[in-house]
Amino acid sequence: MGGAAVGGARRAELLPCGRAGSGGRGRGRRQTAERARAGRVRKRGRACARGTFRSVSPSRMRARARAGGRAGSRRARFVPRLARAWFGARGAPPRRRAMELAAARRAVLAAVRGTRAADLPRLLHWMRNTHDFDELVVSNNDVVLRNIAEDLRNRLPIEAMFSSEHQAVQKMHQHPLPMIHVDAFLYDDDDVDSLCEEGKMSRSYCTECGSYKTASLEFISHSFSLMELKFLYHHVLPDLTGKVVVDVGSRLGAVLFAGYLYSSASQLYGVEMNADFCQLQEIMITKYEFIDRIKVVHADICTQPSLLQKADVVVMNNVFEYFLDRQEQARAWEFIACNVRKRGSLLVTVPSLEESLSKLQTGVQLSQWVEEVQLNYDVYVEKDVDREALEQIHLYKIL
């Protein structure tokens, strides 16, 4: 994406061995292959729902009837009645009533206590490390976001960049080390592994053509991953009922779509300079019926003072580094600081404001503009958490 309204750019690396772990999607940091690989075996496509009933099945009742020496005519009258009781009026097994939390806890503890002492350590180890419960905690909103990501993948090249992003492409080519773009919203770690196995992507490059001397290939992402989006809306931001959210540089629309699904924000605005990405977002908004709360503005953020002034939350995922020169970045930040002035409103940035402004000459006085709100990065308890990626997310309150 070009111009001032751009999704955040992040640096990481595709490791030369092992999988590209969630830690590999950090910003400007390197990970060891051992850390990325450790314990990262996913089990997909596992059917977790297994119906269990305490009553005896009709087939077993038939067997019991036969074992009891019942006459054939008597069985003919007996079995259908039991079958109706078993399958119900509509021919389906009756659904067990879901347990309340306290009852579920008692049932789990009873099952653990009833396990043989020799098997108990292995059971506890399994409970701590299994992925068998993953499908039980995936919400429908997660599924919708993954469907959107799949739709977008089908409409974009692997690098998820358009040729119209002239400056971003040029900056990538000017980077001292080989670099590719892998969008974190579109491709999780398993997707990256699959691309590498299919030969569509490489984790490393040869530093001396024809030799075995290789180095880790760096990649960048301009979007939040699903993990980061859930952390943002579930743990960083407060209740957004009736609030206005503005995403500066909405790009693929990930922040907007997640805000629609994970929050009660009344309006979500995405400001995007690139016409191709605006069109792509509009297609998804229409297809998934988000039009009532999401609006995409095709414009430079520096032309939208009124939108910034009314915003309750402004999200800026490293929007300027890869798309503007330093002079333009300084001008954009001064415009943001001048117009995001609604007292008590919130500003989410990646990376921190201090880091973003450290190399720029601006007149922005952070101490007079914002106060940082300390975040608890330990509250996100799902498996395979990339703690370093979460720590790049910063929250500020406007003074």
mmCIF file of C-alpha atoms in Angstrom:
data_model
loop_
_atom_site.group_PDB
_atom_site.id
_atom_site.type_symbol
_atom_site.label_atom_id
_atom_site.label_comp_id
_atom_site.label_asym_id
_atom_site.label_seq_id
_atom_site.Cartn_x
_atom_site.Cartn_y
_atom_site.Cartn_z
ATOM 1 C CA MET A 1 0.000 0.000 0.000
ATOM 2 C CA GLY A 2 1.257 3.462 -0.805
ATOM 3 C CA GLY A 3 1.044 6.757 0.993
ATOM 4 C CA ALA A 4 0.286 7.611 4.581
ATOM 5 C CA ALA A 5 -2.575 5.265 5.220
ATOM 6 C CA VAL A 6 -0.895 1.926 5.248
ATOM 7 C CA GLY A 7 -1.110 -1.324 7.242
ATOM 8 C CA GLY A 8 1.805 -1.921 9.614
ATOM 9 C CA ALA A 9 5.002 -3.404 8.337
ATOM 10 C CA ARG A 10 6.803 -5.992 10.419
ATOM 11 C CA ARG A 11 10.063 -7.824 9.968
ATOM 12 C CA ALA A 12 10.745 -11.399 10.829
ATOM 13 C CA GLU A 13 12.507 -14.341 9.314
ATOM 14 C CA LEU A 14 11.694 -17.661 7.763
ATOM 15 C CA LEU A 15 13.977 -20.063 9.543
ATOM 16 C CA PRO A 16 16.301 -22.270 7.515
ATOM 17 C CA CYS A 17 15.294 -25.362 9.436
ATOM 18 C CA GLY A 18 12.228 -26.310 11.438
ATOM 19 C CA ARG A 19 8.910 -24.551 11.037
ATOM 20 C CA ALA A 20 8.465 -20.819 10.928
ATOM 21 C CA GLY A 21 7.082 -20.572 14.434
ATOM 22 C CA SER A 22 4.781 -17.887 15.691
ATOM 23 C CA GLY A 23 7.822 -16.194 17.160
ATOM 24 C CA GLY A 24 9.127 -15.814 13.623
ATOM 25 C CA ARG A 25 6.596 -13.119 12.880
ATOM 26 C CA GLY A 26 8.111 -10.569 15.210
ATOM 27 C CA ARG A 27 9.189 -7.146 14.117
ATOM 28 C CA GLY A 28 12.895 -6.831 13.400
ATOM 29 C CA ARG A 29 13.952 -9.756 15.603
ATOM 30 C CA ARG A 30 15.508 -13.149 15.020
ATOM 31 C CA GLN A 31 14.488 -16.469 16.487
ATOM 32 C CA THR A 32 16.314 -19.760 16.787
ATOM 33 C CA ALA A 33 15.009 -22.702 14.836
ATOM 34 C CA GLU A 34 14.801 -24.713 18.050
ATOM 35 C CA ARG A 35 12.426 -22.249 19.664
ATOM 36 C CA ALA A 36 10.297 -22.013 16.576
ATOM 37 C CA ARG A 37 10.096 -25.781 16.276
ATOM 38 C CA ALA A 38 9.667 -26.726 19.932
ATOM 39 C CA GLY A 39 6.367 -28.313 20.680
ATOM 40 C CA ARG A 40 4.706 -26.991 17.548
ATOM 41 C CA VAL A 41 2.842 -30.012 16.225
ATOM 42 C CA ARG A 42 -0.705 -29.245 15.215
ATOM 43 C CA LYS A 43 -3.443 -31.791 14.719
ATOM 44 C CA ARG A 44 -5.988 -30.651 12.201
ATOM 45 C CA GLY A 45 -9.261 -32.018 11.000
ATOM 46 C CA ARG A 46 -9.894 -33.910 14.225
ATOM 47 C CA ALA A 47 -13.521 -34.493 14.996
ATOM 48 C CA CYS A 48 -13.955 -33.611 18.651
ATOM 49 C CA ALA A 49 -17.676 -34.007 19.129
ATOM 50 C CA ARG A 50 -18.501 -37.520 20.116
ATOM 51 C CA GLY A 51 -22.043 -38.083 21.335
ATOM 52 C CA THR A 52 -22.332 -40.253 24.424
ATOM 53 C CA PHE A 53 -25.518 -41.540 26.028
ATOM 54 C CA ARG A 54 -26.035 -43.384 29.269
ATOM 55 C CA SER A 55 -29.144 -45.256 28.140
ATOM 56 C CA VAL A 56 -28.931 -48.550 26.260
ATOM 57 C CA SER A 57 -29.078 -48.442 22.451
ATOM 58 C CA PRO A 58 -31.932 -50.119 20.536
ATOM 59 C CA SER A 59 -29.551 -52.665 19.009
ATOM 60 C CA ARG A 60 -28.418 -53.718 22.464
ATOM 61 C CA MET A 61 -32.043 -53.892 23.569
ATOM 62 C CA ARG A 62 -32.783 -56.130 20.619
ATOM 63 C CA ALA A 63 -29.884 -58.374 21.619
ATOM 64 C CA ARG A 64 -31.145 -58.504 25.190
ATOM 65 C CA ALA A 65 -34.612 -59.364 23.957
ATOM 66 C CA ARG A 66 -33.243 -62.192 21.830
ATOM 67 C CA ALA A 67 -31.105 -63.463 24.702
ATOM 68 C CA GLY A 68 -34.190 -63.498 26.918
ATOM 69 C CA GLY A 69 -35.984 -65.895 24.576
ATOM 70 C CA ARG A 70 -38.712 -63.449 23.639
ATOM 71 C CA ALA A 71 -41.037 -64.521 20.824
ATOM 72 C CA GLY A 72 -40.571 -62.900 17.445
ATOM 73 C CA SER A 73 -44.018 -61.331 17.483
ATOM 74 C CA ARG A 74 -43.379 -59.894 20.944
ATOM 75 C CA ARG A 75 -40.031 -58.473 19.808
ATOM 76 C CA ALA A 76 -41.763 -56.818 16.871
ATOM 77 C CA ARG A 77 -44.002 -54.936 19.283
ATOM 78 C CA PHE A 78 -41.211 -54.265 21.794
ATOM 79 C CA VAL A 79 -38.425 -52.901 19.582
ATOM 80 C CA PRO A 80 -40.261 -50.078 17.762
ATOM 81 C CA ARG A 81 -41.515 -48.637 21.043
ATOM 82 C CA LEU A 82 -38.005 -48.589 22.477
ATOM 83 C CA ALA A 83 -36.641 -47.199 19.228
ATOM 84 C CA ARG A 84 -39.159 -44.347 19.381
ATOM 85 C CA ALA A 85 -38.100 -43.644 22.958
ATOM 86 C CA TRP A 86 -34.442 -43.731 21.927
ATOM 87 C CA PHE A 87 -34.586 -41.698 18.729
ATOM 88 C CA GLY A 88 -37.418 -39.382 19.694
ATOM 89 C CA ALA A 89 -40.326 -38.184 17.601
ATOM 90 C CA ARG A 90 -38.104 -36.841 14.806
ATOM 91 C CA GLY A 91 -35.891 -39.880 14.487
ATOM 92 C CA ALA A 92 -32.779 -38.328 16.098
ATOM 93 C CA PRO A 93 -31.052 -39.152 19.406
ATOM 94 C CA PRO A 94 -32.099 -36.834 22.252
ATOM 95 C CA ARG A 95 -29.544 -34.142 23.055
ATOM 96 C CA ARG A 96 -27.889 -34.254 26.442
ATOM 97 C CA ARG A 97 -28.390 -31.171 28.527
ATOM 98 C CA ALA A 98 -25.192 -29.107 28.678
ATOM 99 C CA MET A 99 -23.566 -28.965 32.104
ATOM 100 C CA GLU A 100 -22.996 -25.763 34.016
ATOM 101 C CA LEU A 101 -19.400 -24.806 34.760
ATOM 102 C CA ALA A 102 -19.433 -26.135 38.337
ATOM 103 C CA ALA A 103 -20.881 -29.466 37.237
ATOM 104 C CA ALA A 104 -18.388 -29.737 34.379
ATOM 105 C CA ARG A 105 -15.495 -29.124 36.787
ATOM 106 C CA ARG A 106 -16.765 -31.829 39.130
ATOM 107 C CA ALA A 107 -17.106 -34.249 36.215
ATOM 108 C CA VAL A 108 -13.558 -33.575 34.995
ATOM 109 C CA LEU A 109 -12.116 -33.957 38.506
ATOM 110 C CA ALA A 110 -14.074 -37.163 38.989
ATOM 111 C CA ALA A 111 -12.637 -38.536 35.727
ATOM 112 C CA VAL A 112 -9.100 -37.601 36.759
ATOM 113 C CA ARG A 113 -9.498 -39.085 40.239
ATOM 114 C CA GLY A 114 -10.907 -42.246 38.714
ATOM 115 C CA THR A 115 -7.834 -42.768 36.539
ATOM 116 C CA ARG A 116 -5.406 -45.507 37.497
ATOM 117 C CA ALA A 117 -2.443 -44.165 39.471
ATOM 118 C CA ALA A 118 -0.005 -45.533 36.889
ATOM 119 C CA ASP A 119 -1.756 -43.653 34.068
ATOM 120 C CA LEU A 120 -2.400 -40.395 35.911
ATOM 121 C CA PRO A 121 0.919 -38.656 34.995
ATOM 122 C CA ARG A 122 0.381 -39.415 31.310
ATOM 123 C CA LEU A 123 -3.214 -38.155 31.483
ATOM 124 C CA LEU A 124 -2.155 -34.874 33.092
ATOM 125 C CA HIS A 125 0.628 -34.456 30.544
ATOM 126 C CA TRP A 126 -1.880 -34.975 27.736
ATOM 127 C CA MET A 127 -4.308 -32.443 29.225
ATOM 128 C CA ARG A 128 -1.562 -29.817 29.442
ATOM 129 C CA ASN A 129 -0.203 -30.299 25.919
ATOM 130 C CA THR A 130 -2.952 -31.645 23.691
ATOM 131 C CA HIS A 131 -4.480 -29.778 20.766
ATOM 132 C CA ASP A 132 -7.560 -32.010 20.962
ATOM 133 C CA PHE A 133 -9.525 -29.216 22.618
ATOM 134 C CA ASP A 134 -8.683 -26.563 20.034
ATOM 135 C CA GLU A 135 -11.849 -27.051 18.009
ATOM 136 C CA LEU A 136 -13.953 -26.685 21.165
ATOM 137 C CA VAL A 137 -12.654 -23.174 21.861
ATOM 138 C CA VAL A 138 -12.705 -21.868 18.288
ATOM 139 C CA SER A 139 -15.596 -19.444 18.009
ATOM 140 C CA ASN A 140 -17.726 -18.913 14.945
ATOM 141 C CA ASN A 141 -16.141 -15.477 14.626
ATOM 142 C CA ASP A 142 -12.716 -17.108 14.315
ATOM 143 C CA VAL A 143 -14.078 -19.292 11.532
ATOM 144 C CA VAL A 144 -15.511 -16.268 9.706
ATOM 145 C CA LEU A 145 -12.161 -14.450 9.881
ATOM 146 C CA ARG A 146 -10.355 -17.502 8.550
ATOM 147 C CA ASN A 147 -12.865 -17.738 5.711
ATOM 148 C CA ILE A 148 -12.221 -14.087 4.866
ATOM 149 C CA ALA A 149 -8.478 -14.745 4.890
ATOM 150 C CA GLU A 150 -8.977 -17.667 2.506
ATOM 151 C CA ASP A 151 -11.094 -15.517 0.191
ATOM 152 C CA LEU A 152 -8.391 -12.859 0.149
ATOM 153 C CA ARG A 153 -5.637 -15.406 -0.510
ATOM 154 C CA ASN A 154 -7.524 -16.554 -3.582
ATOM 155 C CA ARG A 155 -7.618 -12.991 -4.909
ATOM 156 C CA LEU A 156 -3.998 -12.052 -4.231
ATOM 157 C CA PRO A 157 -0.534 -13.263 -5.174
ATOM 158 C CA ILE A 158 1.373 -15.066 -2.422
ATOM 159 C CA GLU A 159 3.176 -11.898 -1.351
ATOM 160 C CA ALA A 160 -0.207 -10.104 -1.017
ATOM 161 C CA MET A 161 1.110 -6.953 -2.650
ATOM 162 C CA PHE A 162 -0.091 -5.017 -5.667
ATOM 163 C CA SER A 163 2.183 -3.531 -8.304
ATOM 164 C CA SER A 164 0.579 -0.169 -7.463
ATOM 165 C CA GLU A 165 2.495 -0.165 -4.154
ATOM 166 C CA HIS A 166 5.468 1.412 -5.866
ATOM 167 C CA GLN A 167 7.278 2.845 -2.856
ATOM 168 C CA ALA A 168 6.861 -0.249 -0.680
ATOM 169 C CA VAL A 169 8.163 -2.498 -3.447
ATOM 170 C CA GLN A 170 11.103 -0.163 -4.015
ATOM 171 C CA LYS A 171 11.987 -0.120 -0.313
ATOM 172 C CA MET A 172 11.914 -3.903 -0.172
ATOM 173 C CA HIS A 173 14.303 -4.061 -3.124
ATOM 174 C CA GLN A 174 16.609 -1.568 -1.426
ATOM 175 C CA HIS A 175 16.787 -3.630 1.738
ATOM 176 C CA PRO A 176 20.346 -4.901 2.312
ATOM 177 C CA LEU A 177 19.150 -8.509 2.784
ATOM 178 C CA PRO A 178 16.723 -10.548 0.631
ATOM 179 C CA MET A 179 13.162 -10.056 1.843
ATOM 180 C CA ILE A 180 9.681 -11.236 0.926
ATOM 181 C CA HIS A 181 6.244 -10.208 2.113
ATOM 182 C CA VAL A 182 4.080 -12.770 3.914
ATOM 183 C CA ASP A 183 0.873 -11.317 5.305
ATOM 184 C CA ALA A 184 0.252 -12.521 8.869
ATOM 185 C CA PHE A 185 -3.530 -12.276 8.505
ATOM 186 C CA LEU A 186 -3.538 -14.444 5.403
ATOM 187 C CA TYR A 187 -0.881 -16.995 6.312
ATOM 188 C CA ASP A 188 -0.333 -18.544 9.720
ATOM 189 C CA ASP A 189 2.684 -20.708 10.522
ATOM 190 C CA ASP A 190 1.111 -23.877 9.177
ATOM 191 C CA ASP A 191 0.305 -22.116 5.897
ATOM 192 C CA VAL A 192 3.920 -20.974 5.587
ATOM 193 C CA ASP A 193 5.101 -24.544 6.148
ATOM 194 C CA SER A 194 2.746 -25.786 3.446
ATOM 195 C CA LEU A 195 3.983 -23.169 0.976
ATOM 196 C CA CYS A 196 7.579 -24.195 1.665
ATOM 197 C CA GLU A 197 6.758 -27.872 1.215
ATOM 198 C CA GLU A 198 5.058 -27.087 -2.096
ATOM 199 C CA GLY A 199 8.127 -25.193 -3.276
ATOM 200 C CA LYS A 200 6.253 -21.876 -3.477
ATOM 201 C CA MET A 201 8.366 -20.273 -0.775
ATOM 202 C CA SER A 202 11.790 -20.752 0.758
ATOM 203 C CA ARG A 203 13.006 -20.280 4.308
ATOM 204 C CA SER A 204 16.557 -19.432 3.285
ATOM 205 C CA TYR A 205 18.731 -18.131 0.494
ATOM 206 C CA CYS A 206 22.231 -19.001 -0.665
ATOM 207 C CA THR A 207 24.861 -16.425 0.210
ATOM 208 C CA GLU A 208 27.326 -17.953 -2.243
ATOM 209 C CA CYS A 209 25.565 -19.424 -5.221
ATOM 210 C CA GLY A 210 26.225 -23.134 -5.532
ATOM 211 C CA SER A 211 27.479 -23.561 -1.961
ATOM 212 C CA TYR A 212 25.881 -24.867 1.208
ATOM 213 C CA LYS A 213 26.343 -21.522 2.921
ATOM 214 C CA THR A 214 22.814 -20.253 3.510
ATOM 215 C CA ALA A 215 21.170 -17.559 5.622
ATOM 216 C CA SER A 216 17.705 -16.974 7.008
ATOM 217 C CA LEU A 217 15.367 -15.202 4.620
ATOM 218 C CA GLU A 218 13.602 -12.216 6.149
ATOM 219 C CA PHE A 219 9.944 -11.486 5.554
ATOM 220 C CA ILE A 220 7.622 -8.662 6.499
ATOM 221 C CA SER A 221 3.893 -8.429 7.152
ATOM 222 C CA HIS A 222 1.617 -5.433 6.891
ATOM 223 C CA SER A 223 -1.272 -6.952 8.874
ATOM 224 C CA PHE A 224 -2.109 -8.194 12.351
ATOM 225 C CA SER A 225 -2.343 -11.955 12.724
ATOM 226 C CA LEU A 226 -5.512 -13.564 14.062
ATOM 227 C CA MET A 227 -3.789 -13.964 17.431
ATOM 228 C CA GLU A 228 -2.961 -10.254 17.582
ATOM 229 C CA LEU A 229 -6.472 -9.243 16.513
ATOM 230 C CA LYS A 230 -8.050 -11.329 19.264
ATOM 231 C CA PHE A 231 -5.630 -9.918 21.818
ATOM 232 C CA LEU A 232 -6.423 -6.392 20.617
ATOM 233 C CA TYR A 233 -10.200 -6.650 20.900
ATOM 234 C CA HIS A 234 -10.451 -9.047 23.834
ATOM 235 C CA HIS A 235 -7.693 -7.741 26.114
ATOM 236 C CA VAL A 236 -6.338 -4.360 24.974
ATOM 237 C CA LEU A 237 -9.445 -2.322 24.219
ATOM 238 C CA PRO A 238 -12.390 -1.794 26.595
ATOM 239 C CA ASP A 239 -16.050 -2.258 25.708
ATOM 240 C CA LEU A 240 -16.550 -0.360 22.443
ATOM 241 C CA THR A 241 -20.340 -0.117 22.487
ATOM 242 C CA GLY A 242 -21.317 3.075 20.692
ATOM 243 C CA LYS A 243 -17.680 3.937 19.891
ATOM 244 C CA VAL A 244 -16.005 4.921 16.609
ATOM 245 C CA VAL A 245 -12.851 3.055 15.541
ATOM 246 C CA VAL A 246 -10.511 4.359 12.824
ATOM 247 C CA ASP A 247 -7.852 2.104 11.293
ATOM 248 C CA VAL A 248 -5.161 4.202 9.633
ATOM 249 C CA GLY A 249 -4.030 2.160 6.662
ATOM 250 C CA SER A 250 -6.710 -0.540 6.619
ATOM 251 C CA ARG A 251 -5.118 -2.430 3.706
ATOM 252 C CA LEU A 252 -6.856 -5.865 3.669
ATOM 253 C CA GLY A 253 -9.382 -4.786 6.315
ATOM 254 C CA ALA A 254 -8.298 -7.237 9.022
ATOM 255 C CA VAL A 255 -8.699 -4.721 11.871
ATOM 256 C CA LEU A 256 -12.126 -3.700 10.541
ATOM 257 C CA PHE A 257 -13.431 -7.246 10.098
ATOM 258 C CA ALA A 258 -12.170 -8.323 13.520
ATOM 259 C CA GLY A 259 -13.687 -5.198 15.073
ATOM 260 C CA TYR A 260 -17.042 -6.058 13.541
ATOM 261 C CA LEU A 261 -16.927 -9.613 14.870
ATOM 262 C CA TYR A 262 -15.184 -9.157 18.222
ATOM 263 C CA SER A 263 -16.536 -5.794 19.384
ATOM 264 C CA SER A 264 -19.726 -3.740 19.593
ATOM 265 C CA ALA A 265 -18.208 -0.625 17.995
ATOM 266 C CA SER A 266 -20.926 1.374 16.285
ATOM 267 C CA GLN A 267 -18.737 2.364 13.325
ATOM 268 C CA LEU A 268 -15.411 1.123 11.989
ATOM 269 C CA TYR A 269 -13.621 3.290 9.441
ATOM 270 C CA GLY A 270 -10.666 2.189 7.352
ATOM 271 C CA VAL A 271 -8.568 4.896 5.695
ATOM 272 C CA GLU A 272 -6.636 3.486 2.761
ATOM 273 C CA MET A 273 -4.780 5.288 -0.041
ATOM 274 C CA ASN A 274 -4.418 2.329 -2.392
ATOM 275 C CA ALA A 275 -7.449 1.924 -4.674
ATOM 276 C CA ASP A 276 -6.799 -1.787 -5.232
ATOM 277 C CA PHE A 277 -6.976 -2.544 -1.512
ATOM 278 C CA CYS A 278 -10.062 -0.362 -1.104
ATOM 279 C CA GLN A 279 -11.824 -2.375 -3.787
ATOM 280 C CA LEU A 280 -10.746 -5.641 -2.167
ATOM 281 C CA GLN A 281 -12.119 -4.532 1.218
ATOM 282 C CA GLU A 282 -15.420 -3.477 -0.348
ATOM 283 C CA ILE A 283 -15.815 -6.926 -1.896
ATOM 284 C CA MET A 284 -15.379 -8.602 1.494
ATOM 285 C CA ILE A 285 -17.662 -6.105 3.237
ATOM 286 C CA THR A 286 -20.437 -6.849 0.756
ATOM 287 C CA LYS A 287 -19.931 -10.608 0.727
ATOM 288 C CA TYR A 288 -19.928 -10.961 4.508
ATOM 289 C CA GLU A 289 -22.637 -8.309 5.060
ATOM 290 C CA PHE A 290 -20.521 -5.919 7.132
ATOM 291 C CA ILE A 291 -21.849 -2.846 5.358
ATOM 292 C CA ASP A 292 -23.937 -1.605 8.313
ATOM 293 C CA ARG A 293 -20.903 -0.842 10.501
ATOM 294 C CA ILE A 294 -17.809 -0.750 8.275
ATOM 295 C CA LYS A 295 -16.872 2.022 5.873
ATOM 296 C CA VAL A 296 -13.692 2.284 3.812
ATOM 297 C CA VAL A 297 -12.407 5.758 2.946
ATOM 298 C CA HIS A 298 -10.130 5.969 -0.101
ATOM 299 C CA ALA A 299 -7.911 8.859 0.966
ATOM 300 C CA ASP A 300 -4.647 10.022 2.477
ATOM 301 C CA ILE A 301 -5.063 10.167 6.256
ATOM 302 C CA CYS A 302 -3.708 13.716 6.179
ATOM 303 C CA THR A 303 -6.906 14.777 4.388
ATOM 304 C CA GLN A 304 -9.213 13.376 7.095
ATOM 305 C CA PRO A 305 -8.973 15.689 10.143
ATOM 306 C CA SER A 306 -12.680 15.449 11.068
ATOM 307 C CA LEU A 307 -12.594 11.646 11.061
ATOM 308 C CA LEU A 308 -9.610 11.575 13.410
ATOM 309 C CA GLN A 309 -11.168 14.210 15.663
ATOM 310 C CA LYS A 310 -14.331 12.174 16.255
ATOM 311 C CA ALA A 311 -12.597 8.811 16.691
ATOM 312 C CA ASP A 312 -12.753 7.045 20.055
ATOM 313 C CA VAL A 313 -10.059 4.548 19.020
ATOM 314 C CA VAL A 314 -7.325 5.009 16.410
ATOM 315 C CA VAL A 315 -5.301 1.976 15.312
ATOM 316 C CA MET A 316 -1.913 2.487 13.646
ATOM 317 C CA ASN A 317 -0.037 -0.708 12.825
ATOM 318 C CA ASN A 318 3.364 0.730 11.805
ATOM 319 C CA VAL A 319 1.720 2.580 8.969
ATOM 320 C CA PHE A 320 4.475 4.833 7.660
ATOM 321 C CA GLU A 321 7.916 3.164 7.819
ATOM 322 C CA TYR A 322 7.805 1.223 4.559
ATOM 323 C CA PHE A 323 5.687 3.642 2.575
ATOM 324 C CA LEU A 324 6.907 7.189 3.237
ATOM 325 C CA ASP A 325 10.287 8.856 3.364
ATOM 326 C CA ARG A 326 11.313 10.344 6.698
ATOM 327 C CA GLN A 327 10.166 13.849 5.881
ATOM 328 C CA GLU A 328 6.712 12.579 4.898
ATOM 329 C CA GLN A 329 6.589 10.396 8.012
ATOM 330 C CA ALA A 330 7.319 13.399 10.237
ATOM 331 C CA ARG A 331 4.578 15.399 8.524
ATOM 332 C CA ALA A 332 2.060 12.569 8.928
ATOM 333 C CA TRP A 333 2.849 12.110 12.634
ATOM 334 C CA GLU A 334 2.477 15.818 13.299
ATOM 335 C CA PHE A 335 -0.925 15.733 11.573
ATOM 336 C CA ILE A 336 -1.981 12.736 13.689
ATOM 337 C CA ALA A 337 -0.848 14.416 16.918
ATOM 338 C CA CYS A 338 -2.674 17.623 15.981
ATOM 339 C CA ASN A 339 -6.029 15.928 15.238
ATOM 340 C CA VAL A 340 -6.219 12.916 17.579
ATOM 341 C CA ARG A 341 -7.070 15.149 20.533
ATOM 342 C CA LYS A 342 -10.352 13.833 21.902
ATOM 343 C CA ARG A 343 -9.728 13.590 25.641
ATOM 344 C CA GLY A 344 -9.917 10.014 26.906
ATOM 345 C CA SER A 345 -9.801 8.500 23.426
ATOM 346 C CA LEU A 346 -7.371 5.652 22.779
ATOM 347 C CA LEU A 347 -4.472 5.210 20.379
ATOM 348 C CA VAL A 348 -3.132 1.749 19.526
ATOM 349 C CA THR A 349 0.273 1.668 17.848
ATOM 350 C CA VAL A 350 2.778 -0.896 16.606
ATOM 351 C CA PRO A 351 5.534 -0.331 17.552
ATOM 352 C CA SER A 352 5.564 2.200 20.406
ATOM 353 C CA LEU A 353 5.288 5.915 19.708
ATOM 354 C CA GLU A 354 8.752 6.381 21.160
ATOM 355 C CA GLU A 355 10.248 3.962 18.647
ATOM 356 C CA SER A 356 8.303 5.362 15.706
ATOM 357 C CA LEU A 357 9.332 8.941 16.437
ATOM 358 C CA SER A 358 12.903 8.287 17.575
ATOM 359 C CA LYS A 359 14.452 8.660 14.111
ATOM 360 C CA LEU A 360 12.240 11.534 12.980
ATOM 361 C CA GLN A 361 12.479 15.262 13.548
ATOM 362 C CA THR A 362 9.018 16.307 14.701
ATOM 363 C CA GLY A 363 7.493 18.783 17.072
ATOM 364 C CA VAL A 364 5.390 16.103 18.778
ATOM 365 C CA GLN A 365 5.621 16.281 22.588
ATOM 366 C CA LEU A 366 4.462 12.870 23.783
ATOM 367 C CA SER A 367 4.232 13.858 27.459
ATOM 368 C CA GLN A 368 1.717 16.572 26.584
ATOM 369 C CA TRP A 369 -0.267 14.431 24.163
ATOM 370 C CA VAL A 370 -0.620 10.884 25.513
ATOM 371 C CA GLU A 371 -0.184 8.646 28.526
ATOM 372 C CA GLU A 372 0.724 5.008 27.950
ATOM 373 C CA VAL A 373 -1.582 2.376 29.426
ATOM 374 C CA GLN A 374 0.306 -0.683 30.671
ATOM 375 C CA LEU A 375 -0.950 -3.923 29.163
ATOM 376 C CA ASN A 376 -0.984 -7.404 30.655
ATOM 377 C CA TYR A 377 0.457 -9.649 27.976
ATOM 378 C CA ASP A 378 -0.060 -12.768 30.099
ATOM 379 C CA VAL A 379 -3.857 -12.710 29.824
ATOM 380 C CA TYR A 380 -3.801 -14.283 26.371
ATOM 381 C CA VAL A 381 -3.771 -17.960 27.271
ATOM 382 C CA GLU A 382 -4.307 -19.725 23.950
ATOM 383 C CA LYS A 383 -1.653 -22.114 22.691
ATOM 384 C CA ASP A 384 1.312 -21.022 20.586
ATOM 385 C CA VAL A 385 1.268 -17.432 21.788
ATOM 386 C CA ASP A 386 3.908 -15.199 20.246
ATOM 387 C CA ARG A 387 4.654 -13.098 23.315
ATOM 388 C CA GLU A 388 7.128 -10.865 21.489
ATOM 389 C CA ALA A 389 4.564 -9.980 18.827
ATOM 390 C CA LEU A 390 2.008 -9.056 21.498
ATOM 391 C CA GLU A 391 4.557 -6.895 23.298
ATOM 392 C CA GLN A 392 4.887 -4.757 20.175
ATOM 393 C CA ILE A 393 1.280 -3.590 20.674
ATOM 394 C CA HIS A 394 1.040 -0.384 22.729
ATOM 395 C CA LEU A 395 -1.991 1.458 24.076
ATOM 396 C CA TYR A 396 -2.124 5.191 24.810
ATOM 397 C CA LYS A 397 -4.762 7.418 26.359
ATOM 398 C CA ILE A 398 -5.154 10.906 24.944
ATOM 399 C CA LEU A 399 -4.683 13.627 27.586
#
